[in-house]
């Protein structure tokens, strides 16, 4: 079947890789081999499919690739799904797009085709929104079924947060994917099917009909050890088993931590760092040097009575603007334990504007898994977080808070100047939105091709030149959709 077809190897069947495989195999001129290090999504159980058990994934119920991210204050475990569907099988299901100025900033940096005007239609086409249907900013016929949690599906703490923030005078937002309605308190849109079960990108895009295509081969439990690069051209991959697979083009889609690690193991990265590991330099590029993430502190609480609800961790959300207009933080309760009996939760405040000065480097182990150094908070990060803490204090002062039975587990005055620093010292949290480790503009061109190495691309969150002020999952879908379209168009020329 491969004869006379363009053979494209996709390394990684996660959020972006599943989308790429489905879209590229639509072309009869392309043969796609999708290689996923973890098991097939036929192994999904209730720990994955049940949104209320999403935290089980973070506690080991789902095959996970774990990396430790070092911050100035602590070490944080970073979890990525190693299974078909990738982290879309283990995340909080939050389906946000970021803001128009995020993508306009990409275009302004010289990346043609990535402005908000360019990408908005891709976001719309990818979704089938059960609440808004077809509208100027929503779609009704895409692979991803999207809706918002109903009140009777939400947990006790989430309802208390939503109602208390409204009582404190914050605007109620009907659609938090509409930038014109922000800032305010609303409900996360999530990707679930009509039965309120998780819809990973593999389930949404790699349908039974797609998997029957003769020009699509999906191989699970197939971990790639290195890329084959000859004379500045990618020619295939080598699996951990030693098997070599040749292809006409290779696309790396293993995430913002593992994609740069794979590139560097294969000789694509900073020459001095590769020399430290005795790796032959194929291309001297700043791989892994500009990592961004959404980080912030958390404040622990508990409440009386059962947890309640069937929804996942992404429920009520306050999208804040420390200067009153420009969105720059997210604030919402997260229940770290999924059991009905547990009433503990944390109020997490995430800065949505990152300094982008983190790093991913190869470790000293035989496999040279990624070592991750978190980005520092932006210079004005503490002041911005103080605004978020003031909002938490307003919530604590509400009548809803008092009647809900919520109370802090570690009481301290959130209005004090040092409150944010104390909370950061007690525990910094990652939103799990690592990006920008193989960014377009430096490592890649605007079509996600690796500079200096022909027939090699990267397509996942690592390609983002800067981190959007929103959850990055849907951005990965958008990028994969657009690059698949570009790749098919190149073959038609």
Short mmCIF file of C-alpha atoms in Angstrom, two decimals:
data_model
loop_
_atom_site.label_atom_id
_atom_site.label_comp_id
_atom_site.label_asym_id
_atom_site.label_seq_id
_atom_site.Cartn_x
_atom_site.Cartn_y
_atom_site.Cartn_z
CA UNK A 1 0.00 0.00 0.00
CA UNK A 2 2.94 2.36 0.65
CA UNK A 3 4.17 2.03 -2.93
CA UNK A 4 3.98 5.32 -4.84
CA UNK A 5 2.52 7.09 -1.81
CA UNK A 6 4.12 9.77 0.33
CA UNK A 7 4.97 7.93 3.55
CA UNK A 8 4.60 10.18 6.59
CA UNK A 9 5.64 8.90 10.02
CA UNK A 10 3.97 10.57 13.00
CA UNK A 11 5.79 10.06 16.29
CA UNK A 12 3.21 10.31 19.05
CA UNK A 13 -0.52 9.55 18.96
CA UNK A 14 -1.49 12.17 21.53
CA UNK A 15 -3.59 15.30 21.30
CA UNK A 16 -1.97 16.61 18.10
CA UNK A 17 -0.77 13.30 16.65
CA UNK A 18 -4.25 11.77 16.53
CA UNK A 19 -5.58 14.82 14.68
CA UNK A 20 -2.68 14.73 12.20
CA UNK A 21 -3.12 11.03 11.47
CA UNK A 22 -6.82 11.40 10.79
CA UNK A 23 -6.46 14.46 8.59
CA UNK A 24 -3.38 13.37 6.60
CA UNK A 25 -4.85 9.94 5.85
CA UNK A 26 -7.81 11.69 4.20
CA UNK A 27 -5.47 12.11 1.22
CA UNK A 28 -5.16 9.04 -1.03
CA UNK A 29 -1.64 10.24 -1.91
CA UNK A 30 -0.38 9.78 1.66
CA UNK A 31 0.40 6.69 3.70
CA UNK A 32 0.48 7.43 7.44
CA UNK A 33 2.27 5.42 10.10
CA UNK A 34 1.26 6.60 13.57
CA UNK A 35 3.59 5.46 16.36
CA UNK A 36 2.37 5.71 19.96
CA UNK A 37 4.59 4.71 22.89
CA UNK A 38 1.64 3.71 25.08
CA UNK A 39 -1.34 1.36 24.73
CA UNK A 40 -4.36 1.71 22.47
CA UNK A 41 -7.38 3.74 23.53
CA UNK A 42 -9.35 0.49 23.54
CA UNK A 43 -7.84 0.13 27.04
CA UNK A 44 -9.65 3.24 28.30
CA UNK A 45 -11.55 2.45 31.49
CA UNK A 46 -13.74 4.50 33.81
CA UNK A 47 -10.70 6.25 35.27
CA UNK A 48 -10.26 7.91 31.87
CA UNK A 49 -13.81 8.11 30.53
CA UNK A 50 -15.49 9.34 33.72
CA UNK A 51 -14.76 13.08 34.04
CA UNK A 52 -15.30 12.97 37.80
CA UNK A 53 -12.35 10.57 38.05
CA UNK A 54 -9.95 12.75 36.06
CA UNK A 55 -7.75 13.16 39.13
CA UNK A 56 -7.23 9.36 39.11
CA UNK A 57 -5.08 9.89 36.02
CA UNK A 58 -2.84 12.22 37.95
CA UNK A 59 -2.55 9.59 40.70
CA UNK A 60 -1.44 6.74 38.45
CA UNK A 61 -4.60 5.15 37.00
CA UNK A 62 -3.61 6.10 33.44
CA UNK A 63 -0.30 5.26 31.69
CA UNK A 64 1.67 8.42 32.35
CA UNK A 65 5.03 9.84 31.39
CA UNK A 66 6.22 11.62 34.52
CA UNK A 67 8.85 14.34 34.51
CA UNK A 68 9.93 16.46 37.45
CA UNK A 69 9.86 20.21 36.86
CA UNK A 70 12.18 22.18 39.12
CA UNK A 71 11.11 25.62 40.29
CA UNK A 72 12.86 28.12 42.50
CA UNK A 73 10.79 26.89 45.43
CA UNK A 74 10.03 23.20 44.83
CA UNK A 75 9.89 20.27 42.42
CA UNK A 76 6.61 19.54 40.64
CA UNK A 77 5.69 16.26 38.94
CA UNK A 78 4.54 16.91 35.37
CA UNK A 79 2.18 14.30 33.98
CA UNK A 80 1.54 13.52 30.31
CA UNK A 81 -0.64 10.72 29.02
CA UNK A 82 1.33 7.94 27.37
CA UNK A 83 -1.60 6.32 25.60
CA UNK A 84 -3.42 6.82 22.30
CA UNK A 85 -5.07 10.19 22.76
CA UNK A 86 -2.17 11.36 24.91
CA UNK A 87 -2.81 14.03 27.49
CA UNK A 88 -6.30 14.60 26.07
CA UNK A 89 -7.03 11.27 27.83
CA UNK A 90 -5.75 12.57 31.17
CA UNK A 91 -6.34 16.32 31.32
CA UNK A 92 -9.15 18.31 32.91
CA UNK A 93 -11.08 18.43 29.59
CA UNK A 94 -10.99 22.25 29.55
CA UNK A 95 -11.59 23.52 26.02
CA UNK A 96 -10.46 27.13 25.84
CA UNK A 97 -8.87 28.86 22.86
CA UNK A 98 -6.81 31.67 24.32
CA UNK A 99 -7.31 35.26 23.26
CA UNK A 100 -7.15 36.99 19.85
CA UNK A 101 -4.13 39.05 20.91
CA UNK A 102 -2.20 35.82 21.61
CA UNK A 103 -2.34 34.75 17.97
CA UNK A 104 -2.05 38.26 16.59
CA UNK A 105 1.22 38.37 18.53
CA UNK A 106 2.40 35.25 16.70
CA UNK A 107 1.65 36.87 13.37
CA UNK A 108 3.28 40.15 14.42
CA UNK A 109 6.50 38.25 15.14
CA UNK A 110 6.67 37.32 11.45
CA UNK A 111 4.68 34.07 11.38
CA UNK A 112 2.29 34.54 8.50
CA UNK A 113 -0.94 32.58 8.71
CA UNK A 114 -1.20 32.48 12.52
CA UNK A 115 -3.18 35.62 13.33
CA UNK A 116 -6.51 35.37 15.14
CA UNK A 117 -8.30 35.98 11.85
CA UNK A 118 -6.40 33.01 10.40
CA UNK A 119 -6.92 30.54 13.26
CA UNK A 120 -10.42 31.43 14.49
CA UNK A 121 -12.12 29.52 11.69
CA UNK A 122 -10.06 26.42 12.56
CA UNK A 123 -11.19 26.53 16.19
CA UNK A 124 -14.79 26.88 15.05
CA UNK A 125 -14.56 24.07 12.49
CA UNK A 126 -13.07 21.64 15.04
CA UNK A 127 -16.03 21.77 17.41
CA UNK A 128 -19.62 20.69 17.59
CA UNK A 129 -20.94 22.93 20.35
CA UNK A 130 -24.04 21.46 21.98
CA UNK A 131 -24.89 24.70 23.80
CA UNK A 132 -24.41 27.40 21.16
CA UNK A 133 -24.51 25.45 17.90
CA UNK A 134 -23.54 27.28 14.74
CA UNK A 135 -22.76 30.93 15.46
CA UNK A 136 -20.14 33.53 14.52
CA UNK A 137 -17.76 32.07 17.12
CA UNK A 138 -18.91 28.44 17.42
CA UNK A 139 -19.37 25.42 15.18
CA UNK A 140 -21.87 22.58 15.07
CA UNK A 141 -20.26 19.97 12.81
CA UNK A 142 -16.68 19.39 14.02
CA UNK A 143 -15.19 16.20 15.51
CA UNK A 144 -14.97 17.57 19.07
CA UNK A 145 -18.27 17.61 20.94
CA UNK A 146 -18.22 20.55 23.34
CA UNK A 147 -20.58 21.60 26.10
CA UNK A 148 -20.56 23.23 29.52
CA UNK A 149 -21.24 21.53 32.82
CA UNK A 150 -24.74 22.08 34.17
CA UNK A 151 -25.29 23.22 37.71
CA UNK A 152 -26.61 19.84 38.86
CA UNK A 153 -23.41 18.21 37.56
CA UNK A 154 -21.02 20.45 39.48
CA UNK A 155 -19.45 19.85 42.89
CA UNK A 156 -20.41 21.62 46.10
CA UNK A 157 -17.21 23.70 46.16
CA UNK A 158 -17.57 24.76 42.52
CA UNK A 159 -21.14 25.95 43.01
CA UNK A 160 -20.12 27.81 46.17
CA UNK A 161 -17.30 29.49 44.26
CA UNK A 162 -19.50 30.48 41.33
CA UNK A 163 -22.30 31.86 43.50
CA UNK A 164 -19.94 33.59 45.94
CA UNK A 165 -18.04 35.33 43.14
CA UNK A 166 -21.34 36.49 41.64
CA UNK A 167 -22.46 37.77 45.06
CA UNK A 168 -19.21 39.73 45.28
CA UNK A 169 -20.21 41.63 42.15
CA UNK A 170 -18.20 39.86 39.48
CA UNK A 171 -19.73 39.65 36.01
CA UNK A 172 -21.37 36.35 35.08
CA UNK A 173 -19.99 35.17 31.73
CA UNK A 174 -22.21 33.00 29.55
CA UNK A 175 -19.39 31.95 27.20
CA UNK A 176 -15.80 32.21 28.42
CA UNK A 177 -14.57 31.49 24.88
CA UNK A 178 -15.98 34.89 23.89
CA UNK A 179 -13.23 37.43 24.67
CA UNK A 180 -15.75 40.29 24.56
CA UNK A 181 -17.40 38.93 27.73
CA UNK A 182 -14.22 38.82 29.85
CA UNK A 183 -13.22 39.22 32.65
CA UNK A 184 -15.78 37.41 34.78
CA UNK A 185 -17.01 34.16 36.33
CA UNK A 186 -18.24 31.35 34.06
CA UNK A 187 -18.15 27.64 33.35
CA UNK A 188 -15.45 25.76 31.47
CA UNK A 189 -16.42 24.32 28.08
CA UNK A 190 -15.34 20.68 28.01
CA UNK A 191 -14.95 17.95 25.38
CA UNK A 192 -17.35 15.20 26.37
CA UNK A 193 -19.66 13.05 24.30
CA UNK A 194 -23.44 13.13 24.53
CA UNK A 195 -23.26 10.74 27.49
CA UNK A 196 -20.94 13.14 29.38
CA UNK A 197 -17.93 10.82 28.93
CA UNK A 198 -14.45 12.08 28.06
CA UNK A 199 -13.81 12.57 24.36
CA UNK A 200 -10.07 12.38 23.68
CA UNK A 201 -8.75 13.43 20.28
CA UNK A 202 -8.15 9.79 19.35
CA UNK A 203 -11.81 8.95 20.02
CA UNK A 204 -12.99 12.10 18.24
CA UNK A 205 -10.74 11.93 15.16
CA UNK A 206 -9.61 8.30 14.82
CA UNK A 207 -13.10 6.90 14.47
CA UNK A 208 -13.78 3.30 13.44
CA UNK A 209 -14.25 4.44 9.86
CA UNK A 210 -10.93 6.33 9.88
CA UNK A 211 -9.10 3.34 11.35
CA UNK A 212 -10.31 1.17 8.48
CA UNK A 213 -8.40 3.25 5.92
CA UNK A 214 -5.83 1.20 4.05
CA UNK A 215 -3.39 4.11 4.05
CA UNK A 216 -3.35 4.47 7.87
CA UNK A 217 -1.30 2.22 10.14
CA UNK A 218 -1.60 2.76 13.89
CA UNK A 219 1.04 1.08 16.03
CA UNK A 220 0.80 1.31 19.80
CA UNK A 221 3.43 0.31 22.37
CA UNK A 222 5.95 1.54 19.81
CA UNK A 223 8.37 3.96 21.48
CA UNK A 224 10.73 5.87 19.22
CA UNK A 225 14.31 6.00 20.52
CA UNK A 226 15.76 8.34 17.88
CA UNK A 227 15.14 10.03 14.57
CA UNK A 228 17.16 8.94 11.56
CA UNK A 229 18.82 11.97 9.97
CA UNK A 230 21.17 11.71 7.00
CA UNK A 231 22.78 14.64 5.22
CA UNK A 232 20.46 17.13 6.93
CA UNK A 233 17.34 15.17 5.97
CA UNK A 234 15.03 13.03 8.10
CA UNK A 235 14.77 9.54 6.63
CA UNK A 236 12.86 7.65 9.33
CA UNK A 237 12.92 6.58 12.97
CA UNK A 238 14.46 3.89 15.16
CA UNK A 239 12.26 2.22 17.77
CA UNK A 240 13.50 1.17 21.20
CA UNK A 241 13.26 -2.42 19.95
CA UNK A 242 15.89 -1.58 17.34
CA UNK A 243 13.45 -1.71 14.42
CA UNK A 244 13.99 0.99 11.83
CA UNK A 245 11.14 2.52 9.85
CA UNK A 246 11.89 4.58 6.76
CA UNK A 247 9.66 7.40 5.60
CA UNK A 248 9.48 10.38 3.29
CA UNK A 249 8.73 12.77 6.13
CA UNK A 250 8.72 12.57 9.94
CA UNK A 251 6.46 14.59 12.23
CA UNK A 252 7.33 14.68 15.94
CA UNK A 253 4.27 15.09 18.19
CA UNK A 254 5.22 13.85 21.64
CA UNK A 255 4.60 17.02 23.60
CA UNK A 256 6.40 20.09 24.85
CA UNK A 257 8.75 18.06 27.09
CA UNK A 258 9.40 14.93 25.09
CA UNK A 259 9.57 16.44 21.59
CA UNK A 260 12.61 18.59 22.43
CA UNK A 261 14.19 15.60 24.21
CA UNK A 262 13.74 13.40 21.14
CA UNK A 263 15.15 16.10 18.87
CA UNK A 264 18.18 16.58 21.11
CA UNK A 265 18.81 12.83 21.41
CA UNK A 266 18.82 12.80 17.60
CA UNK A 267 21.33 15.64 17.24
CA UNK A 268 19.00 18.61 16.83
CA UNK A 269 19.52 21.17 19.57
CA UNK A 270 22.03 23.52 21.22
CA UNK A 271 25.49 22.40 20.08
CA UNK A 272 27.14 22.95 23.47
CA UNK A 273 24.50 20.91 25.29
CA UNK A 274 24.68 18.09 22.75
CA UNK A 275 28.46 18.06 23.07
CA UNK A 276 28.07 17.51 26.82
CA UNK A 277 26.29 14.28 25.95
CA UNK A 278 28.64 13.29 23.11
CA UNK A 279 25.83 13.64 20.57
CA UNK A 280 26.72 14.46 16.97
CA UNK A 281 25.20 17.81 16.01
CA UNK A 282 22.87 17.59 13.01
CA UNK A 283 21.50 21.11 13.50
CA UNK A 284 22.52 23.72 16.07
CA UNK A 285 19.16 25.13 17.18
CA UNK A 286 17.80 26.60 20.46
CA UNK A 287 15.67 23.55 21.23
CA UNK A 288 14.26 23.56 24.75
CA UNK A 289 15.47 27.05 25.65
CA UNK A 290 12.23 29.05 25.86
CA UNK A 291 9.79 26.87 27.76
CA UNK A 292 6.63 28.55 29.05
CA UNK A 293 3.94 27.31 31.43
CA UNK A 294 1.09 28.63 33.52
CA UNK A 295 2.17 28.47 37.16
CA UNK A 296 0.77 29.75 40.42
CA UNK A 297 0.04 29.14 44.10
CA UNK A 298 -2.83 27.26 45.69
CA UNK A 299 -4.73 27.72 48.94
CA UNK A 300 -6.20 24.58 50.62
CA UNK A 301 -9.84 24.39 51.76
CA UNK A 302 -12.43 21.90 52.88
CA UNK A 303 -16.19 21.99 53.27
CA UNK A 304 -18.98 20.20 55.09
CA UNK A 305 -21.04 17.54 53.44
CA UNK A 306 -20.41 15.36 50.37
CA UNK A 307 -18.38 16.51 47.40
CA UNK A 308 -21.35 16.13 45.04
CA UNK A 309 -21.53 16.38 41.26
CA UNK A 310 -20.34 14.23 38.38
CA UNK A 311 -18.27 16.83 36.51
CA UNK A 312 -14.51 16.81 36.03
CA UNK A 313 -12.03 19.21 37.66
CA UNK A 314 -12.68 21.97 35.12
CA UNK A 315 -16.00 23.46 36.25
CA UNK A 316 -16.39 27.05 37.51
CA UNK A 317 -13.69 29.48 36.42
CA UNK A 318 -12.98 33.10 37.20
CA UNK A 319 -10.98 34.69 34.40
CA UNK A 320 -9.34 37.75 35.90
CA UNK A 321 -7.62 40.90 34.74
CA UNK A 322 -5.34 42.49 37.31
CA UNK A 323 -5.58 45.86 35.53
CA UNK A 324 -9.34 45.52 35.02
CA UNK A 325 -9.31 44.77 31.29
CA UNK A 326 -6.41 42.57 30.10
CA UNK A 327 -6.95 38.93 31.05
CA UNK A 328 -3.91 37.61 32.90
CA UNK A 329 -4.96 34.96 35.45
CA UNK A 330 -7.32 32.03 36.06
CA UNK A 331 -8.81 31.28 39.47
CA UNK A 332 -10.82 28.16 40.31
CA UNK A 333 -11.26 25.35 42.84
CA UNK A 334 -9.72 21.95 42.14
CA UNK A 335 -10.54 18.79 44.07
CA UNK A 336 -7.28 16.80 44.20
CA UNK A 337 -9.07 13.68 45.42
CA UNK A 338 -11.97 12.36 43.30
CA UNK A 339 -13.87 10.38 45.95
CA UNK A 340 -17.37 11.36 47.00
CA UNK A 341 -16.31 11.28 50.64
CA UNK A 342 -13.49 13.78 50.16
CA UNK A 343 -14.37 17.40 50.82
CA UNK A 344 -10.87 18.87 50.45
CA UNK A 345 -10.03 21.16 47.56
CA UNK A 346 -7.56 23.88 46.67
CA UNK A 347 -8.15 27.32 45.22
CA UNK A 348 -5.56 27.61 42.45
CA UNK A 349 -4.49 30.91 40.91
CA UNK A 350 -2.58 30.57 37.64
CA UNK A 351 -0.74 33.39 35.91
CA UNK A 352 -1.72 33.25 32.25
CA UNK A 353 1.20 35.38 31.03
CA UNK A 354 4.51 33.50 31.30
CA UNK A 355 8.03 34.84 31.11
CA UNK A 356 8.91 31.96 28.77
CA UNK A 357 12.37 31.53 30.26
CA UNK A 358 12.15 27.90 31.37
CA UNK A 359 14.33 25.17 29.89
CA UNK A 360 14.19 21.52 28.85
CA UNK A 361 17.48 19.65 28.87
CA UNK A 362 18.59 16.05 28.57
CA UNK A 363 19.26 14.20 31.79
CA UNK A 364 22.27 12.03 32.55
CA UNK A 365 20.42 8.71 32.47
CA UNK A 366 20.86 6.23 29.65
CA UNK A 367 17.52 7.22 28.12
CA UNK A 368 18.27 10.94 28.59
CA UNK A 369 14.72 11.81 29.57
CA UNK A 370 13.96 15.51 29.80
CA UNK A 371 15.05 17.60 32.75
CA UNK A 372 12.74 20.58 33.12
CA UNK A 373 13.52 23.94 34.71
CA UNK A 374 10.36 25.97 35.22
CA UNK A 375 10.10 29.54 33.96
CA UNK A 376 10.39 32.24 36.59
CA UNK A 377 7.33 34.29 37.34
CA UNK A 378 7.13 37.51 35.29
CA UNK A 379 8.56 40.56 37.01
CA UNK A 380 5.08 41.78 37.93
CA UNK A 381 3.78 38.29 38.70
CA UNK A 382 3.46 38.78 42.46
CA UNK A 383 1.41 41.96 42.00
CA UNK A 384 -0.87 40.24 39.50
CA UNK A 385 -1.39 37.32 41.85
CA UNK A 386 -2.24 39.72 44.66
CA UNK A 387 -5.24 40.76 42.58
CA UNK A 388 -6.30 37.09 42.39
CA UNK A 389 -5.88 36.73 46.15
CA UNK A 390 -8.06 39.78 46.68
CA UNK A 391 -10.75 37.98 44.68
CA UNK A 392 -10.38 34.89 46.89
CA UNK A 393 -10.72 37.14 49.94
CA UNK A 394 -13.93 38.62 48.47
CA UNK A 395 -15.24 35.09 48.01
CA UNK A 396 -14.40 34.23 51.63
CA UNK A 397 -16.30 37.33 52.75
CA UNK A 398 -19.47 36.36 50.88
CA UNK A 399 -22.58 35.03 52.56
CA UNK A 400 -22.48 32.10 50.11
CA UNK A 401 -19.06 31.10 51.44
CA UNK A 402 -20.28 31.13 55.04
CA UNK A 403 -23.42 29.15 54.29
CA UNK A 404 -21.58 26.61 52.14
CA UNK A 405 -19.49 25.35 55.04
CA UNK A 406 -16.26 26.05 53.17
CA UNK A 407 -13.27 26.93 55.34
CA UNK A 408 -9.53 27.25 54.80
CA UNK A 409 -7.35 24.42 56.05
CA UNK A 410 -4.41 26.77 56.62
CA UNK A 411 -5.96 30.08 57.64
CA UNK A 412 -4.05 33.26 56.88
CA UNK A 413 -4.92 36.76 55.77
CA UNK A 414 -5.18 36.75 51.98
CA UNK A 415 -5.21 40.54 51.90
CA UNK A 416 -1.69 40.91 53.32
CA UNK A 417 1.13 41.92 51.00
CA UNK A 418 3.13 38.78 51.76
CA UNK A 419 0.20 36.36 51.26
CA UNK A 420 1.16 35.38 47.71
CA UNK A 421 4.80 34.71 48.61
CA UNK A 422 3.75 32.60 51.60
CA UNK A 423 1.41 30.56 49.38
CA UNK A 424 4.11 30.10 46.73
CA UNK A 425 6.53 28.88 49.38
CA UNK A 426 3.95 26.37 50.60
CA UNK A 427 3.27 24.98 47.15
CA UNK A 428 3.50 26.10 43.55
CA UNK A 429 1.24 24.40 41.01
CA UNK A 430 1.53 23.86 37.26
CA UNK A 431 -1.55 24.13 35.07
CA UNK A 432 0.10 21.48 32.87
CA UNK A 433 0.39 23.87 29.92
CA UNK A 434 4.02 23.50 28.92
CA UNK A 435 4.76 25.14 25.55
CA UNK A 436 7.35 26.84 23.36
CA UNK A 437 10.26 24.38 23.60
CA UNK A 438 10.54 24.04 19.79
CA UNK A 439 8.96 27.32 18.77
CA UNK A 440 8.08 28.56 15.33
CA UNK A 441 10.33 31.47 14.48
CA UNK A 442 13.55 30.06 15.92
CA UNK A 443 13.60 26.24 15.86
CA UNK A 444 10.84 25.94 13.25
CA UNK A 445 9.53 27.94 10.34
CA UNK A 446 5.89 29.05 10.10
CA UNK A 447 4.94 25.63 8.67
CA UNK A 448 6.49 23.83 11.67
CA UNK A 449 9.45 22.53 9.62
CA UNK A 450 12.71 22.13 11.55
CA UNK A 451 15.25 24.63 10.30
CA UNK A 452 18.25 22.98 8.70
CA UNK A 453 16.73 19.48 8.59
CA UNK A 454 14.57 18.67 5.58
CA UNK A 455 11.47 16.49 5.86
CA UNK A 456 11.20 16.95 9.62
CA UNK A 457 8.46 18.82 11.46
CA UNK A 458 7.23 19.23 15.01
CA UNK A 459 3.51 19.61 15.69
CA UNK A 460 2.33 19.95 19.30
CA UNK A 461 2.34 22.54 22.09
CA UNK A 462 6.12 22.90 21.80
CA UNK A 463 5.76 24.85 18.52
CA UNK A 464 3.87 27.75 20.08
CA UNK A 465 6.11 30.85 19.87
CA UNK A 466 4.50 32.15 23.06
CA UNK A 467 1.97 30.69 25.44
CA UNK A 468 -1.69 31.69 24.95
CA UNK A 469 -3.66 33.13 27.86
CA UNK A 470 -5.85 30.05 27.98
CA UNK A 471 -5.74 26.28 28.24
CA UNK A 472 -3.44 24.88 25.56
CA UNK A 473 -5.21 21.62 24.67
CA UNK A 474 -7.49 23.12 22.03
CA UNK A 475 -4.57 25.13 20.64
CA UNK A 476 -2.78 21.85 19.91
CA UNK A 477 -5.82 20.64 17.98
CA UNK A 478 -5.90 23.89 15.99
CA UNK A 479 -2.20 23.67 15.13
CA UNK A 480 -2.49 20.03 14.01
CA UNK A 481 -5.51 20.83 11.85
CA UNK A 482 -3.73 23.71 10.13
CA UNK A 483 -0.42 21.89 9.56
CA UNK A 484 -2.21 18.83 8.17
CA UNK A 485 -3.98 21.12 5.72
CA UNK A 486 -0.66 22.73 4.72
CA UNK A 487 1.02 19.35 4.23
CA UNK A 488 -1.78 18.07 1.99
CA UNK A 489 -1.70 21.29 -0.01
CA UNK A 490 2.06 20.94 -0.55
CA UNK A 491 1.51 17.53 -2.14
CA UNK A 492 -1.14 18.94 -4.46
CA UNK A 493 1.21 21.61 -5.83
#
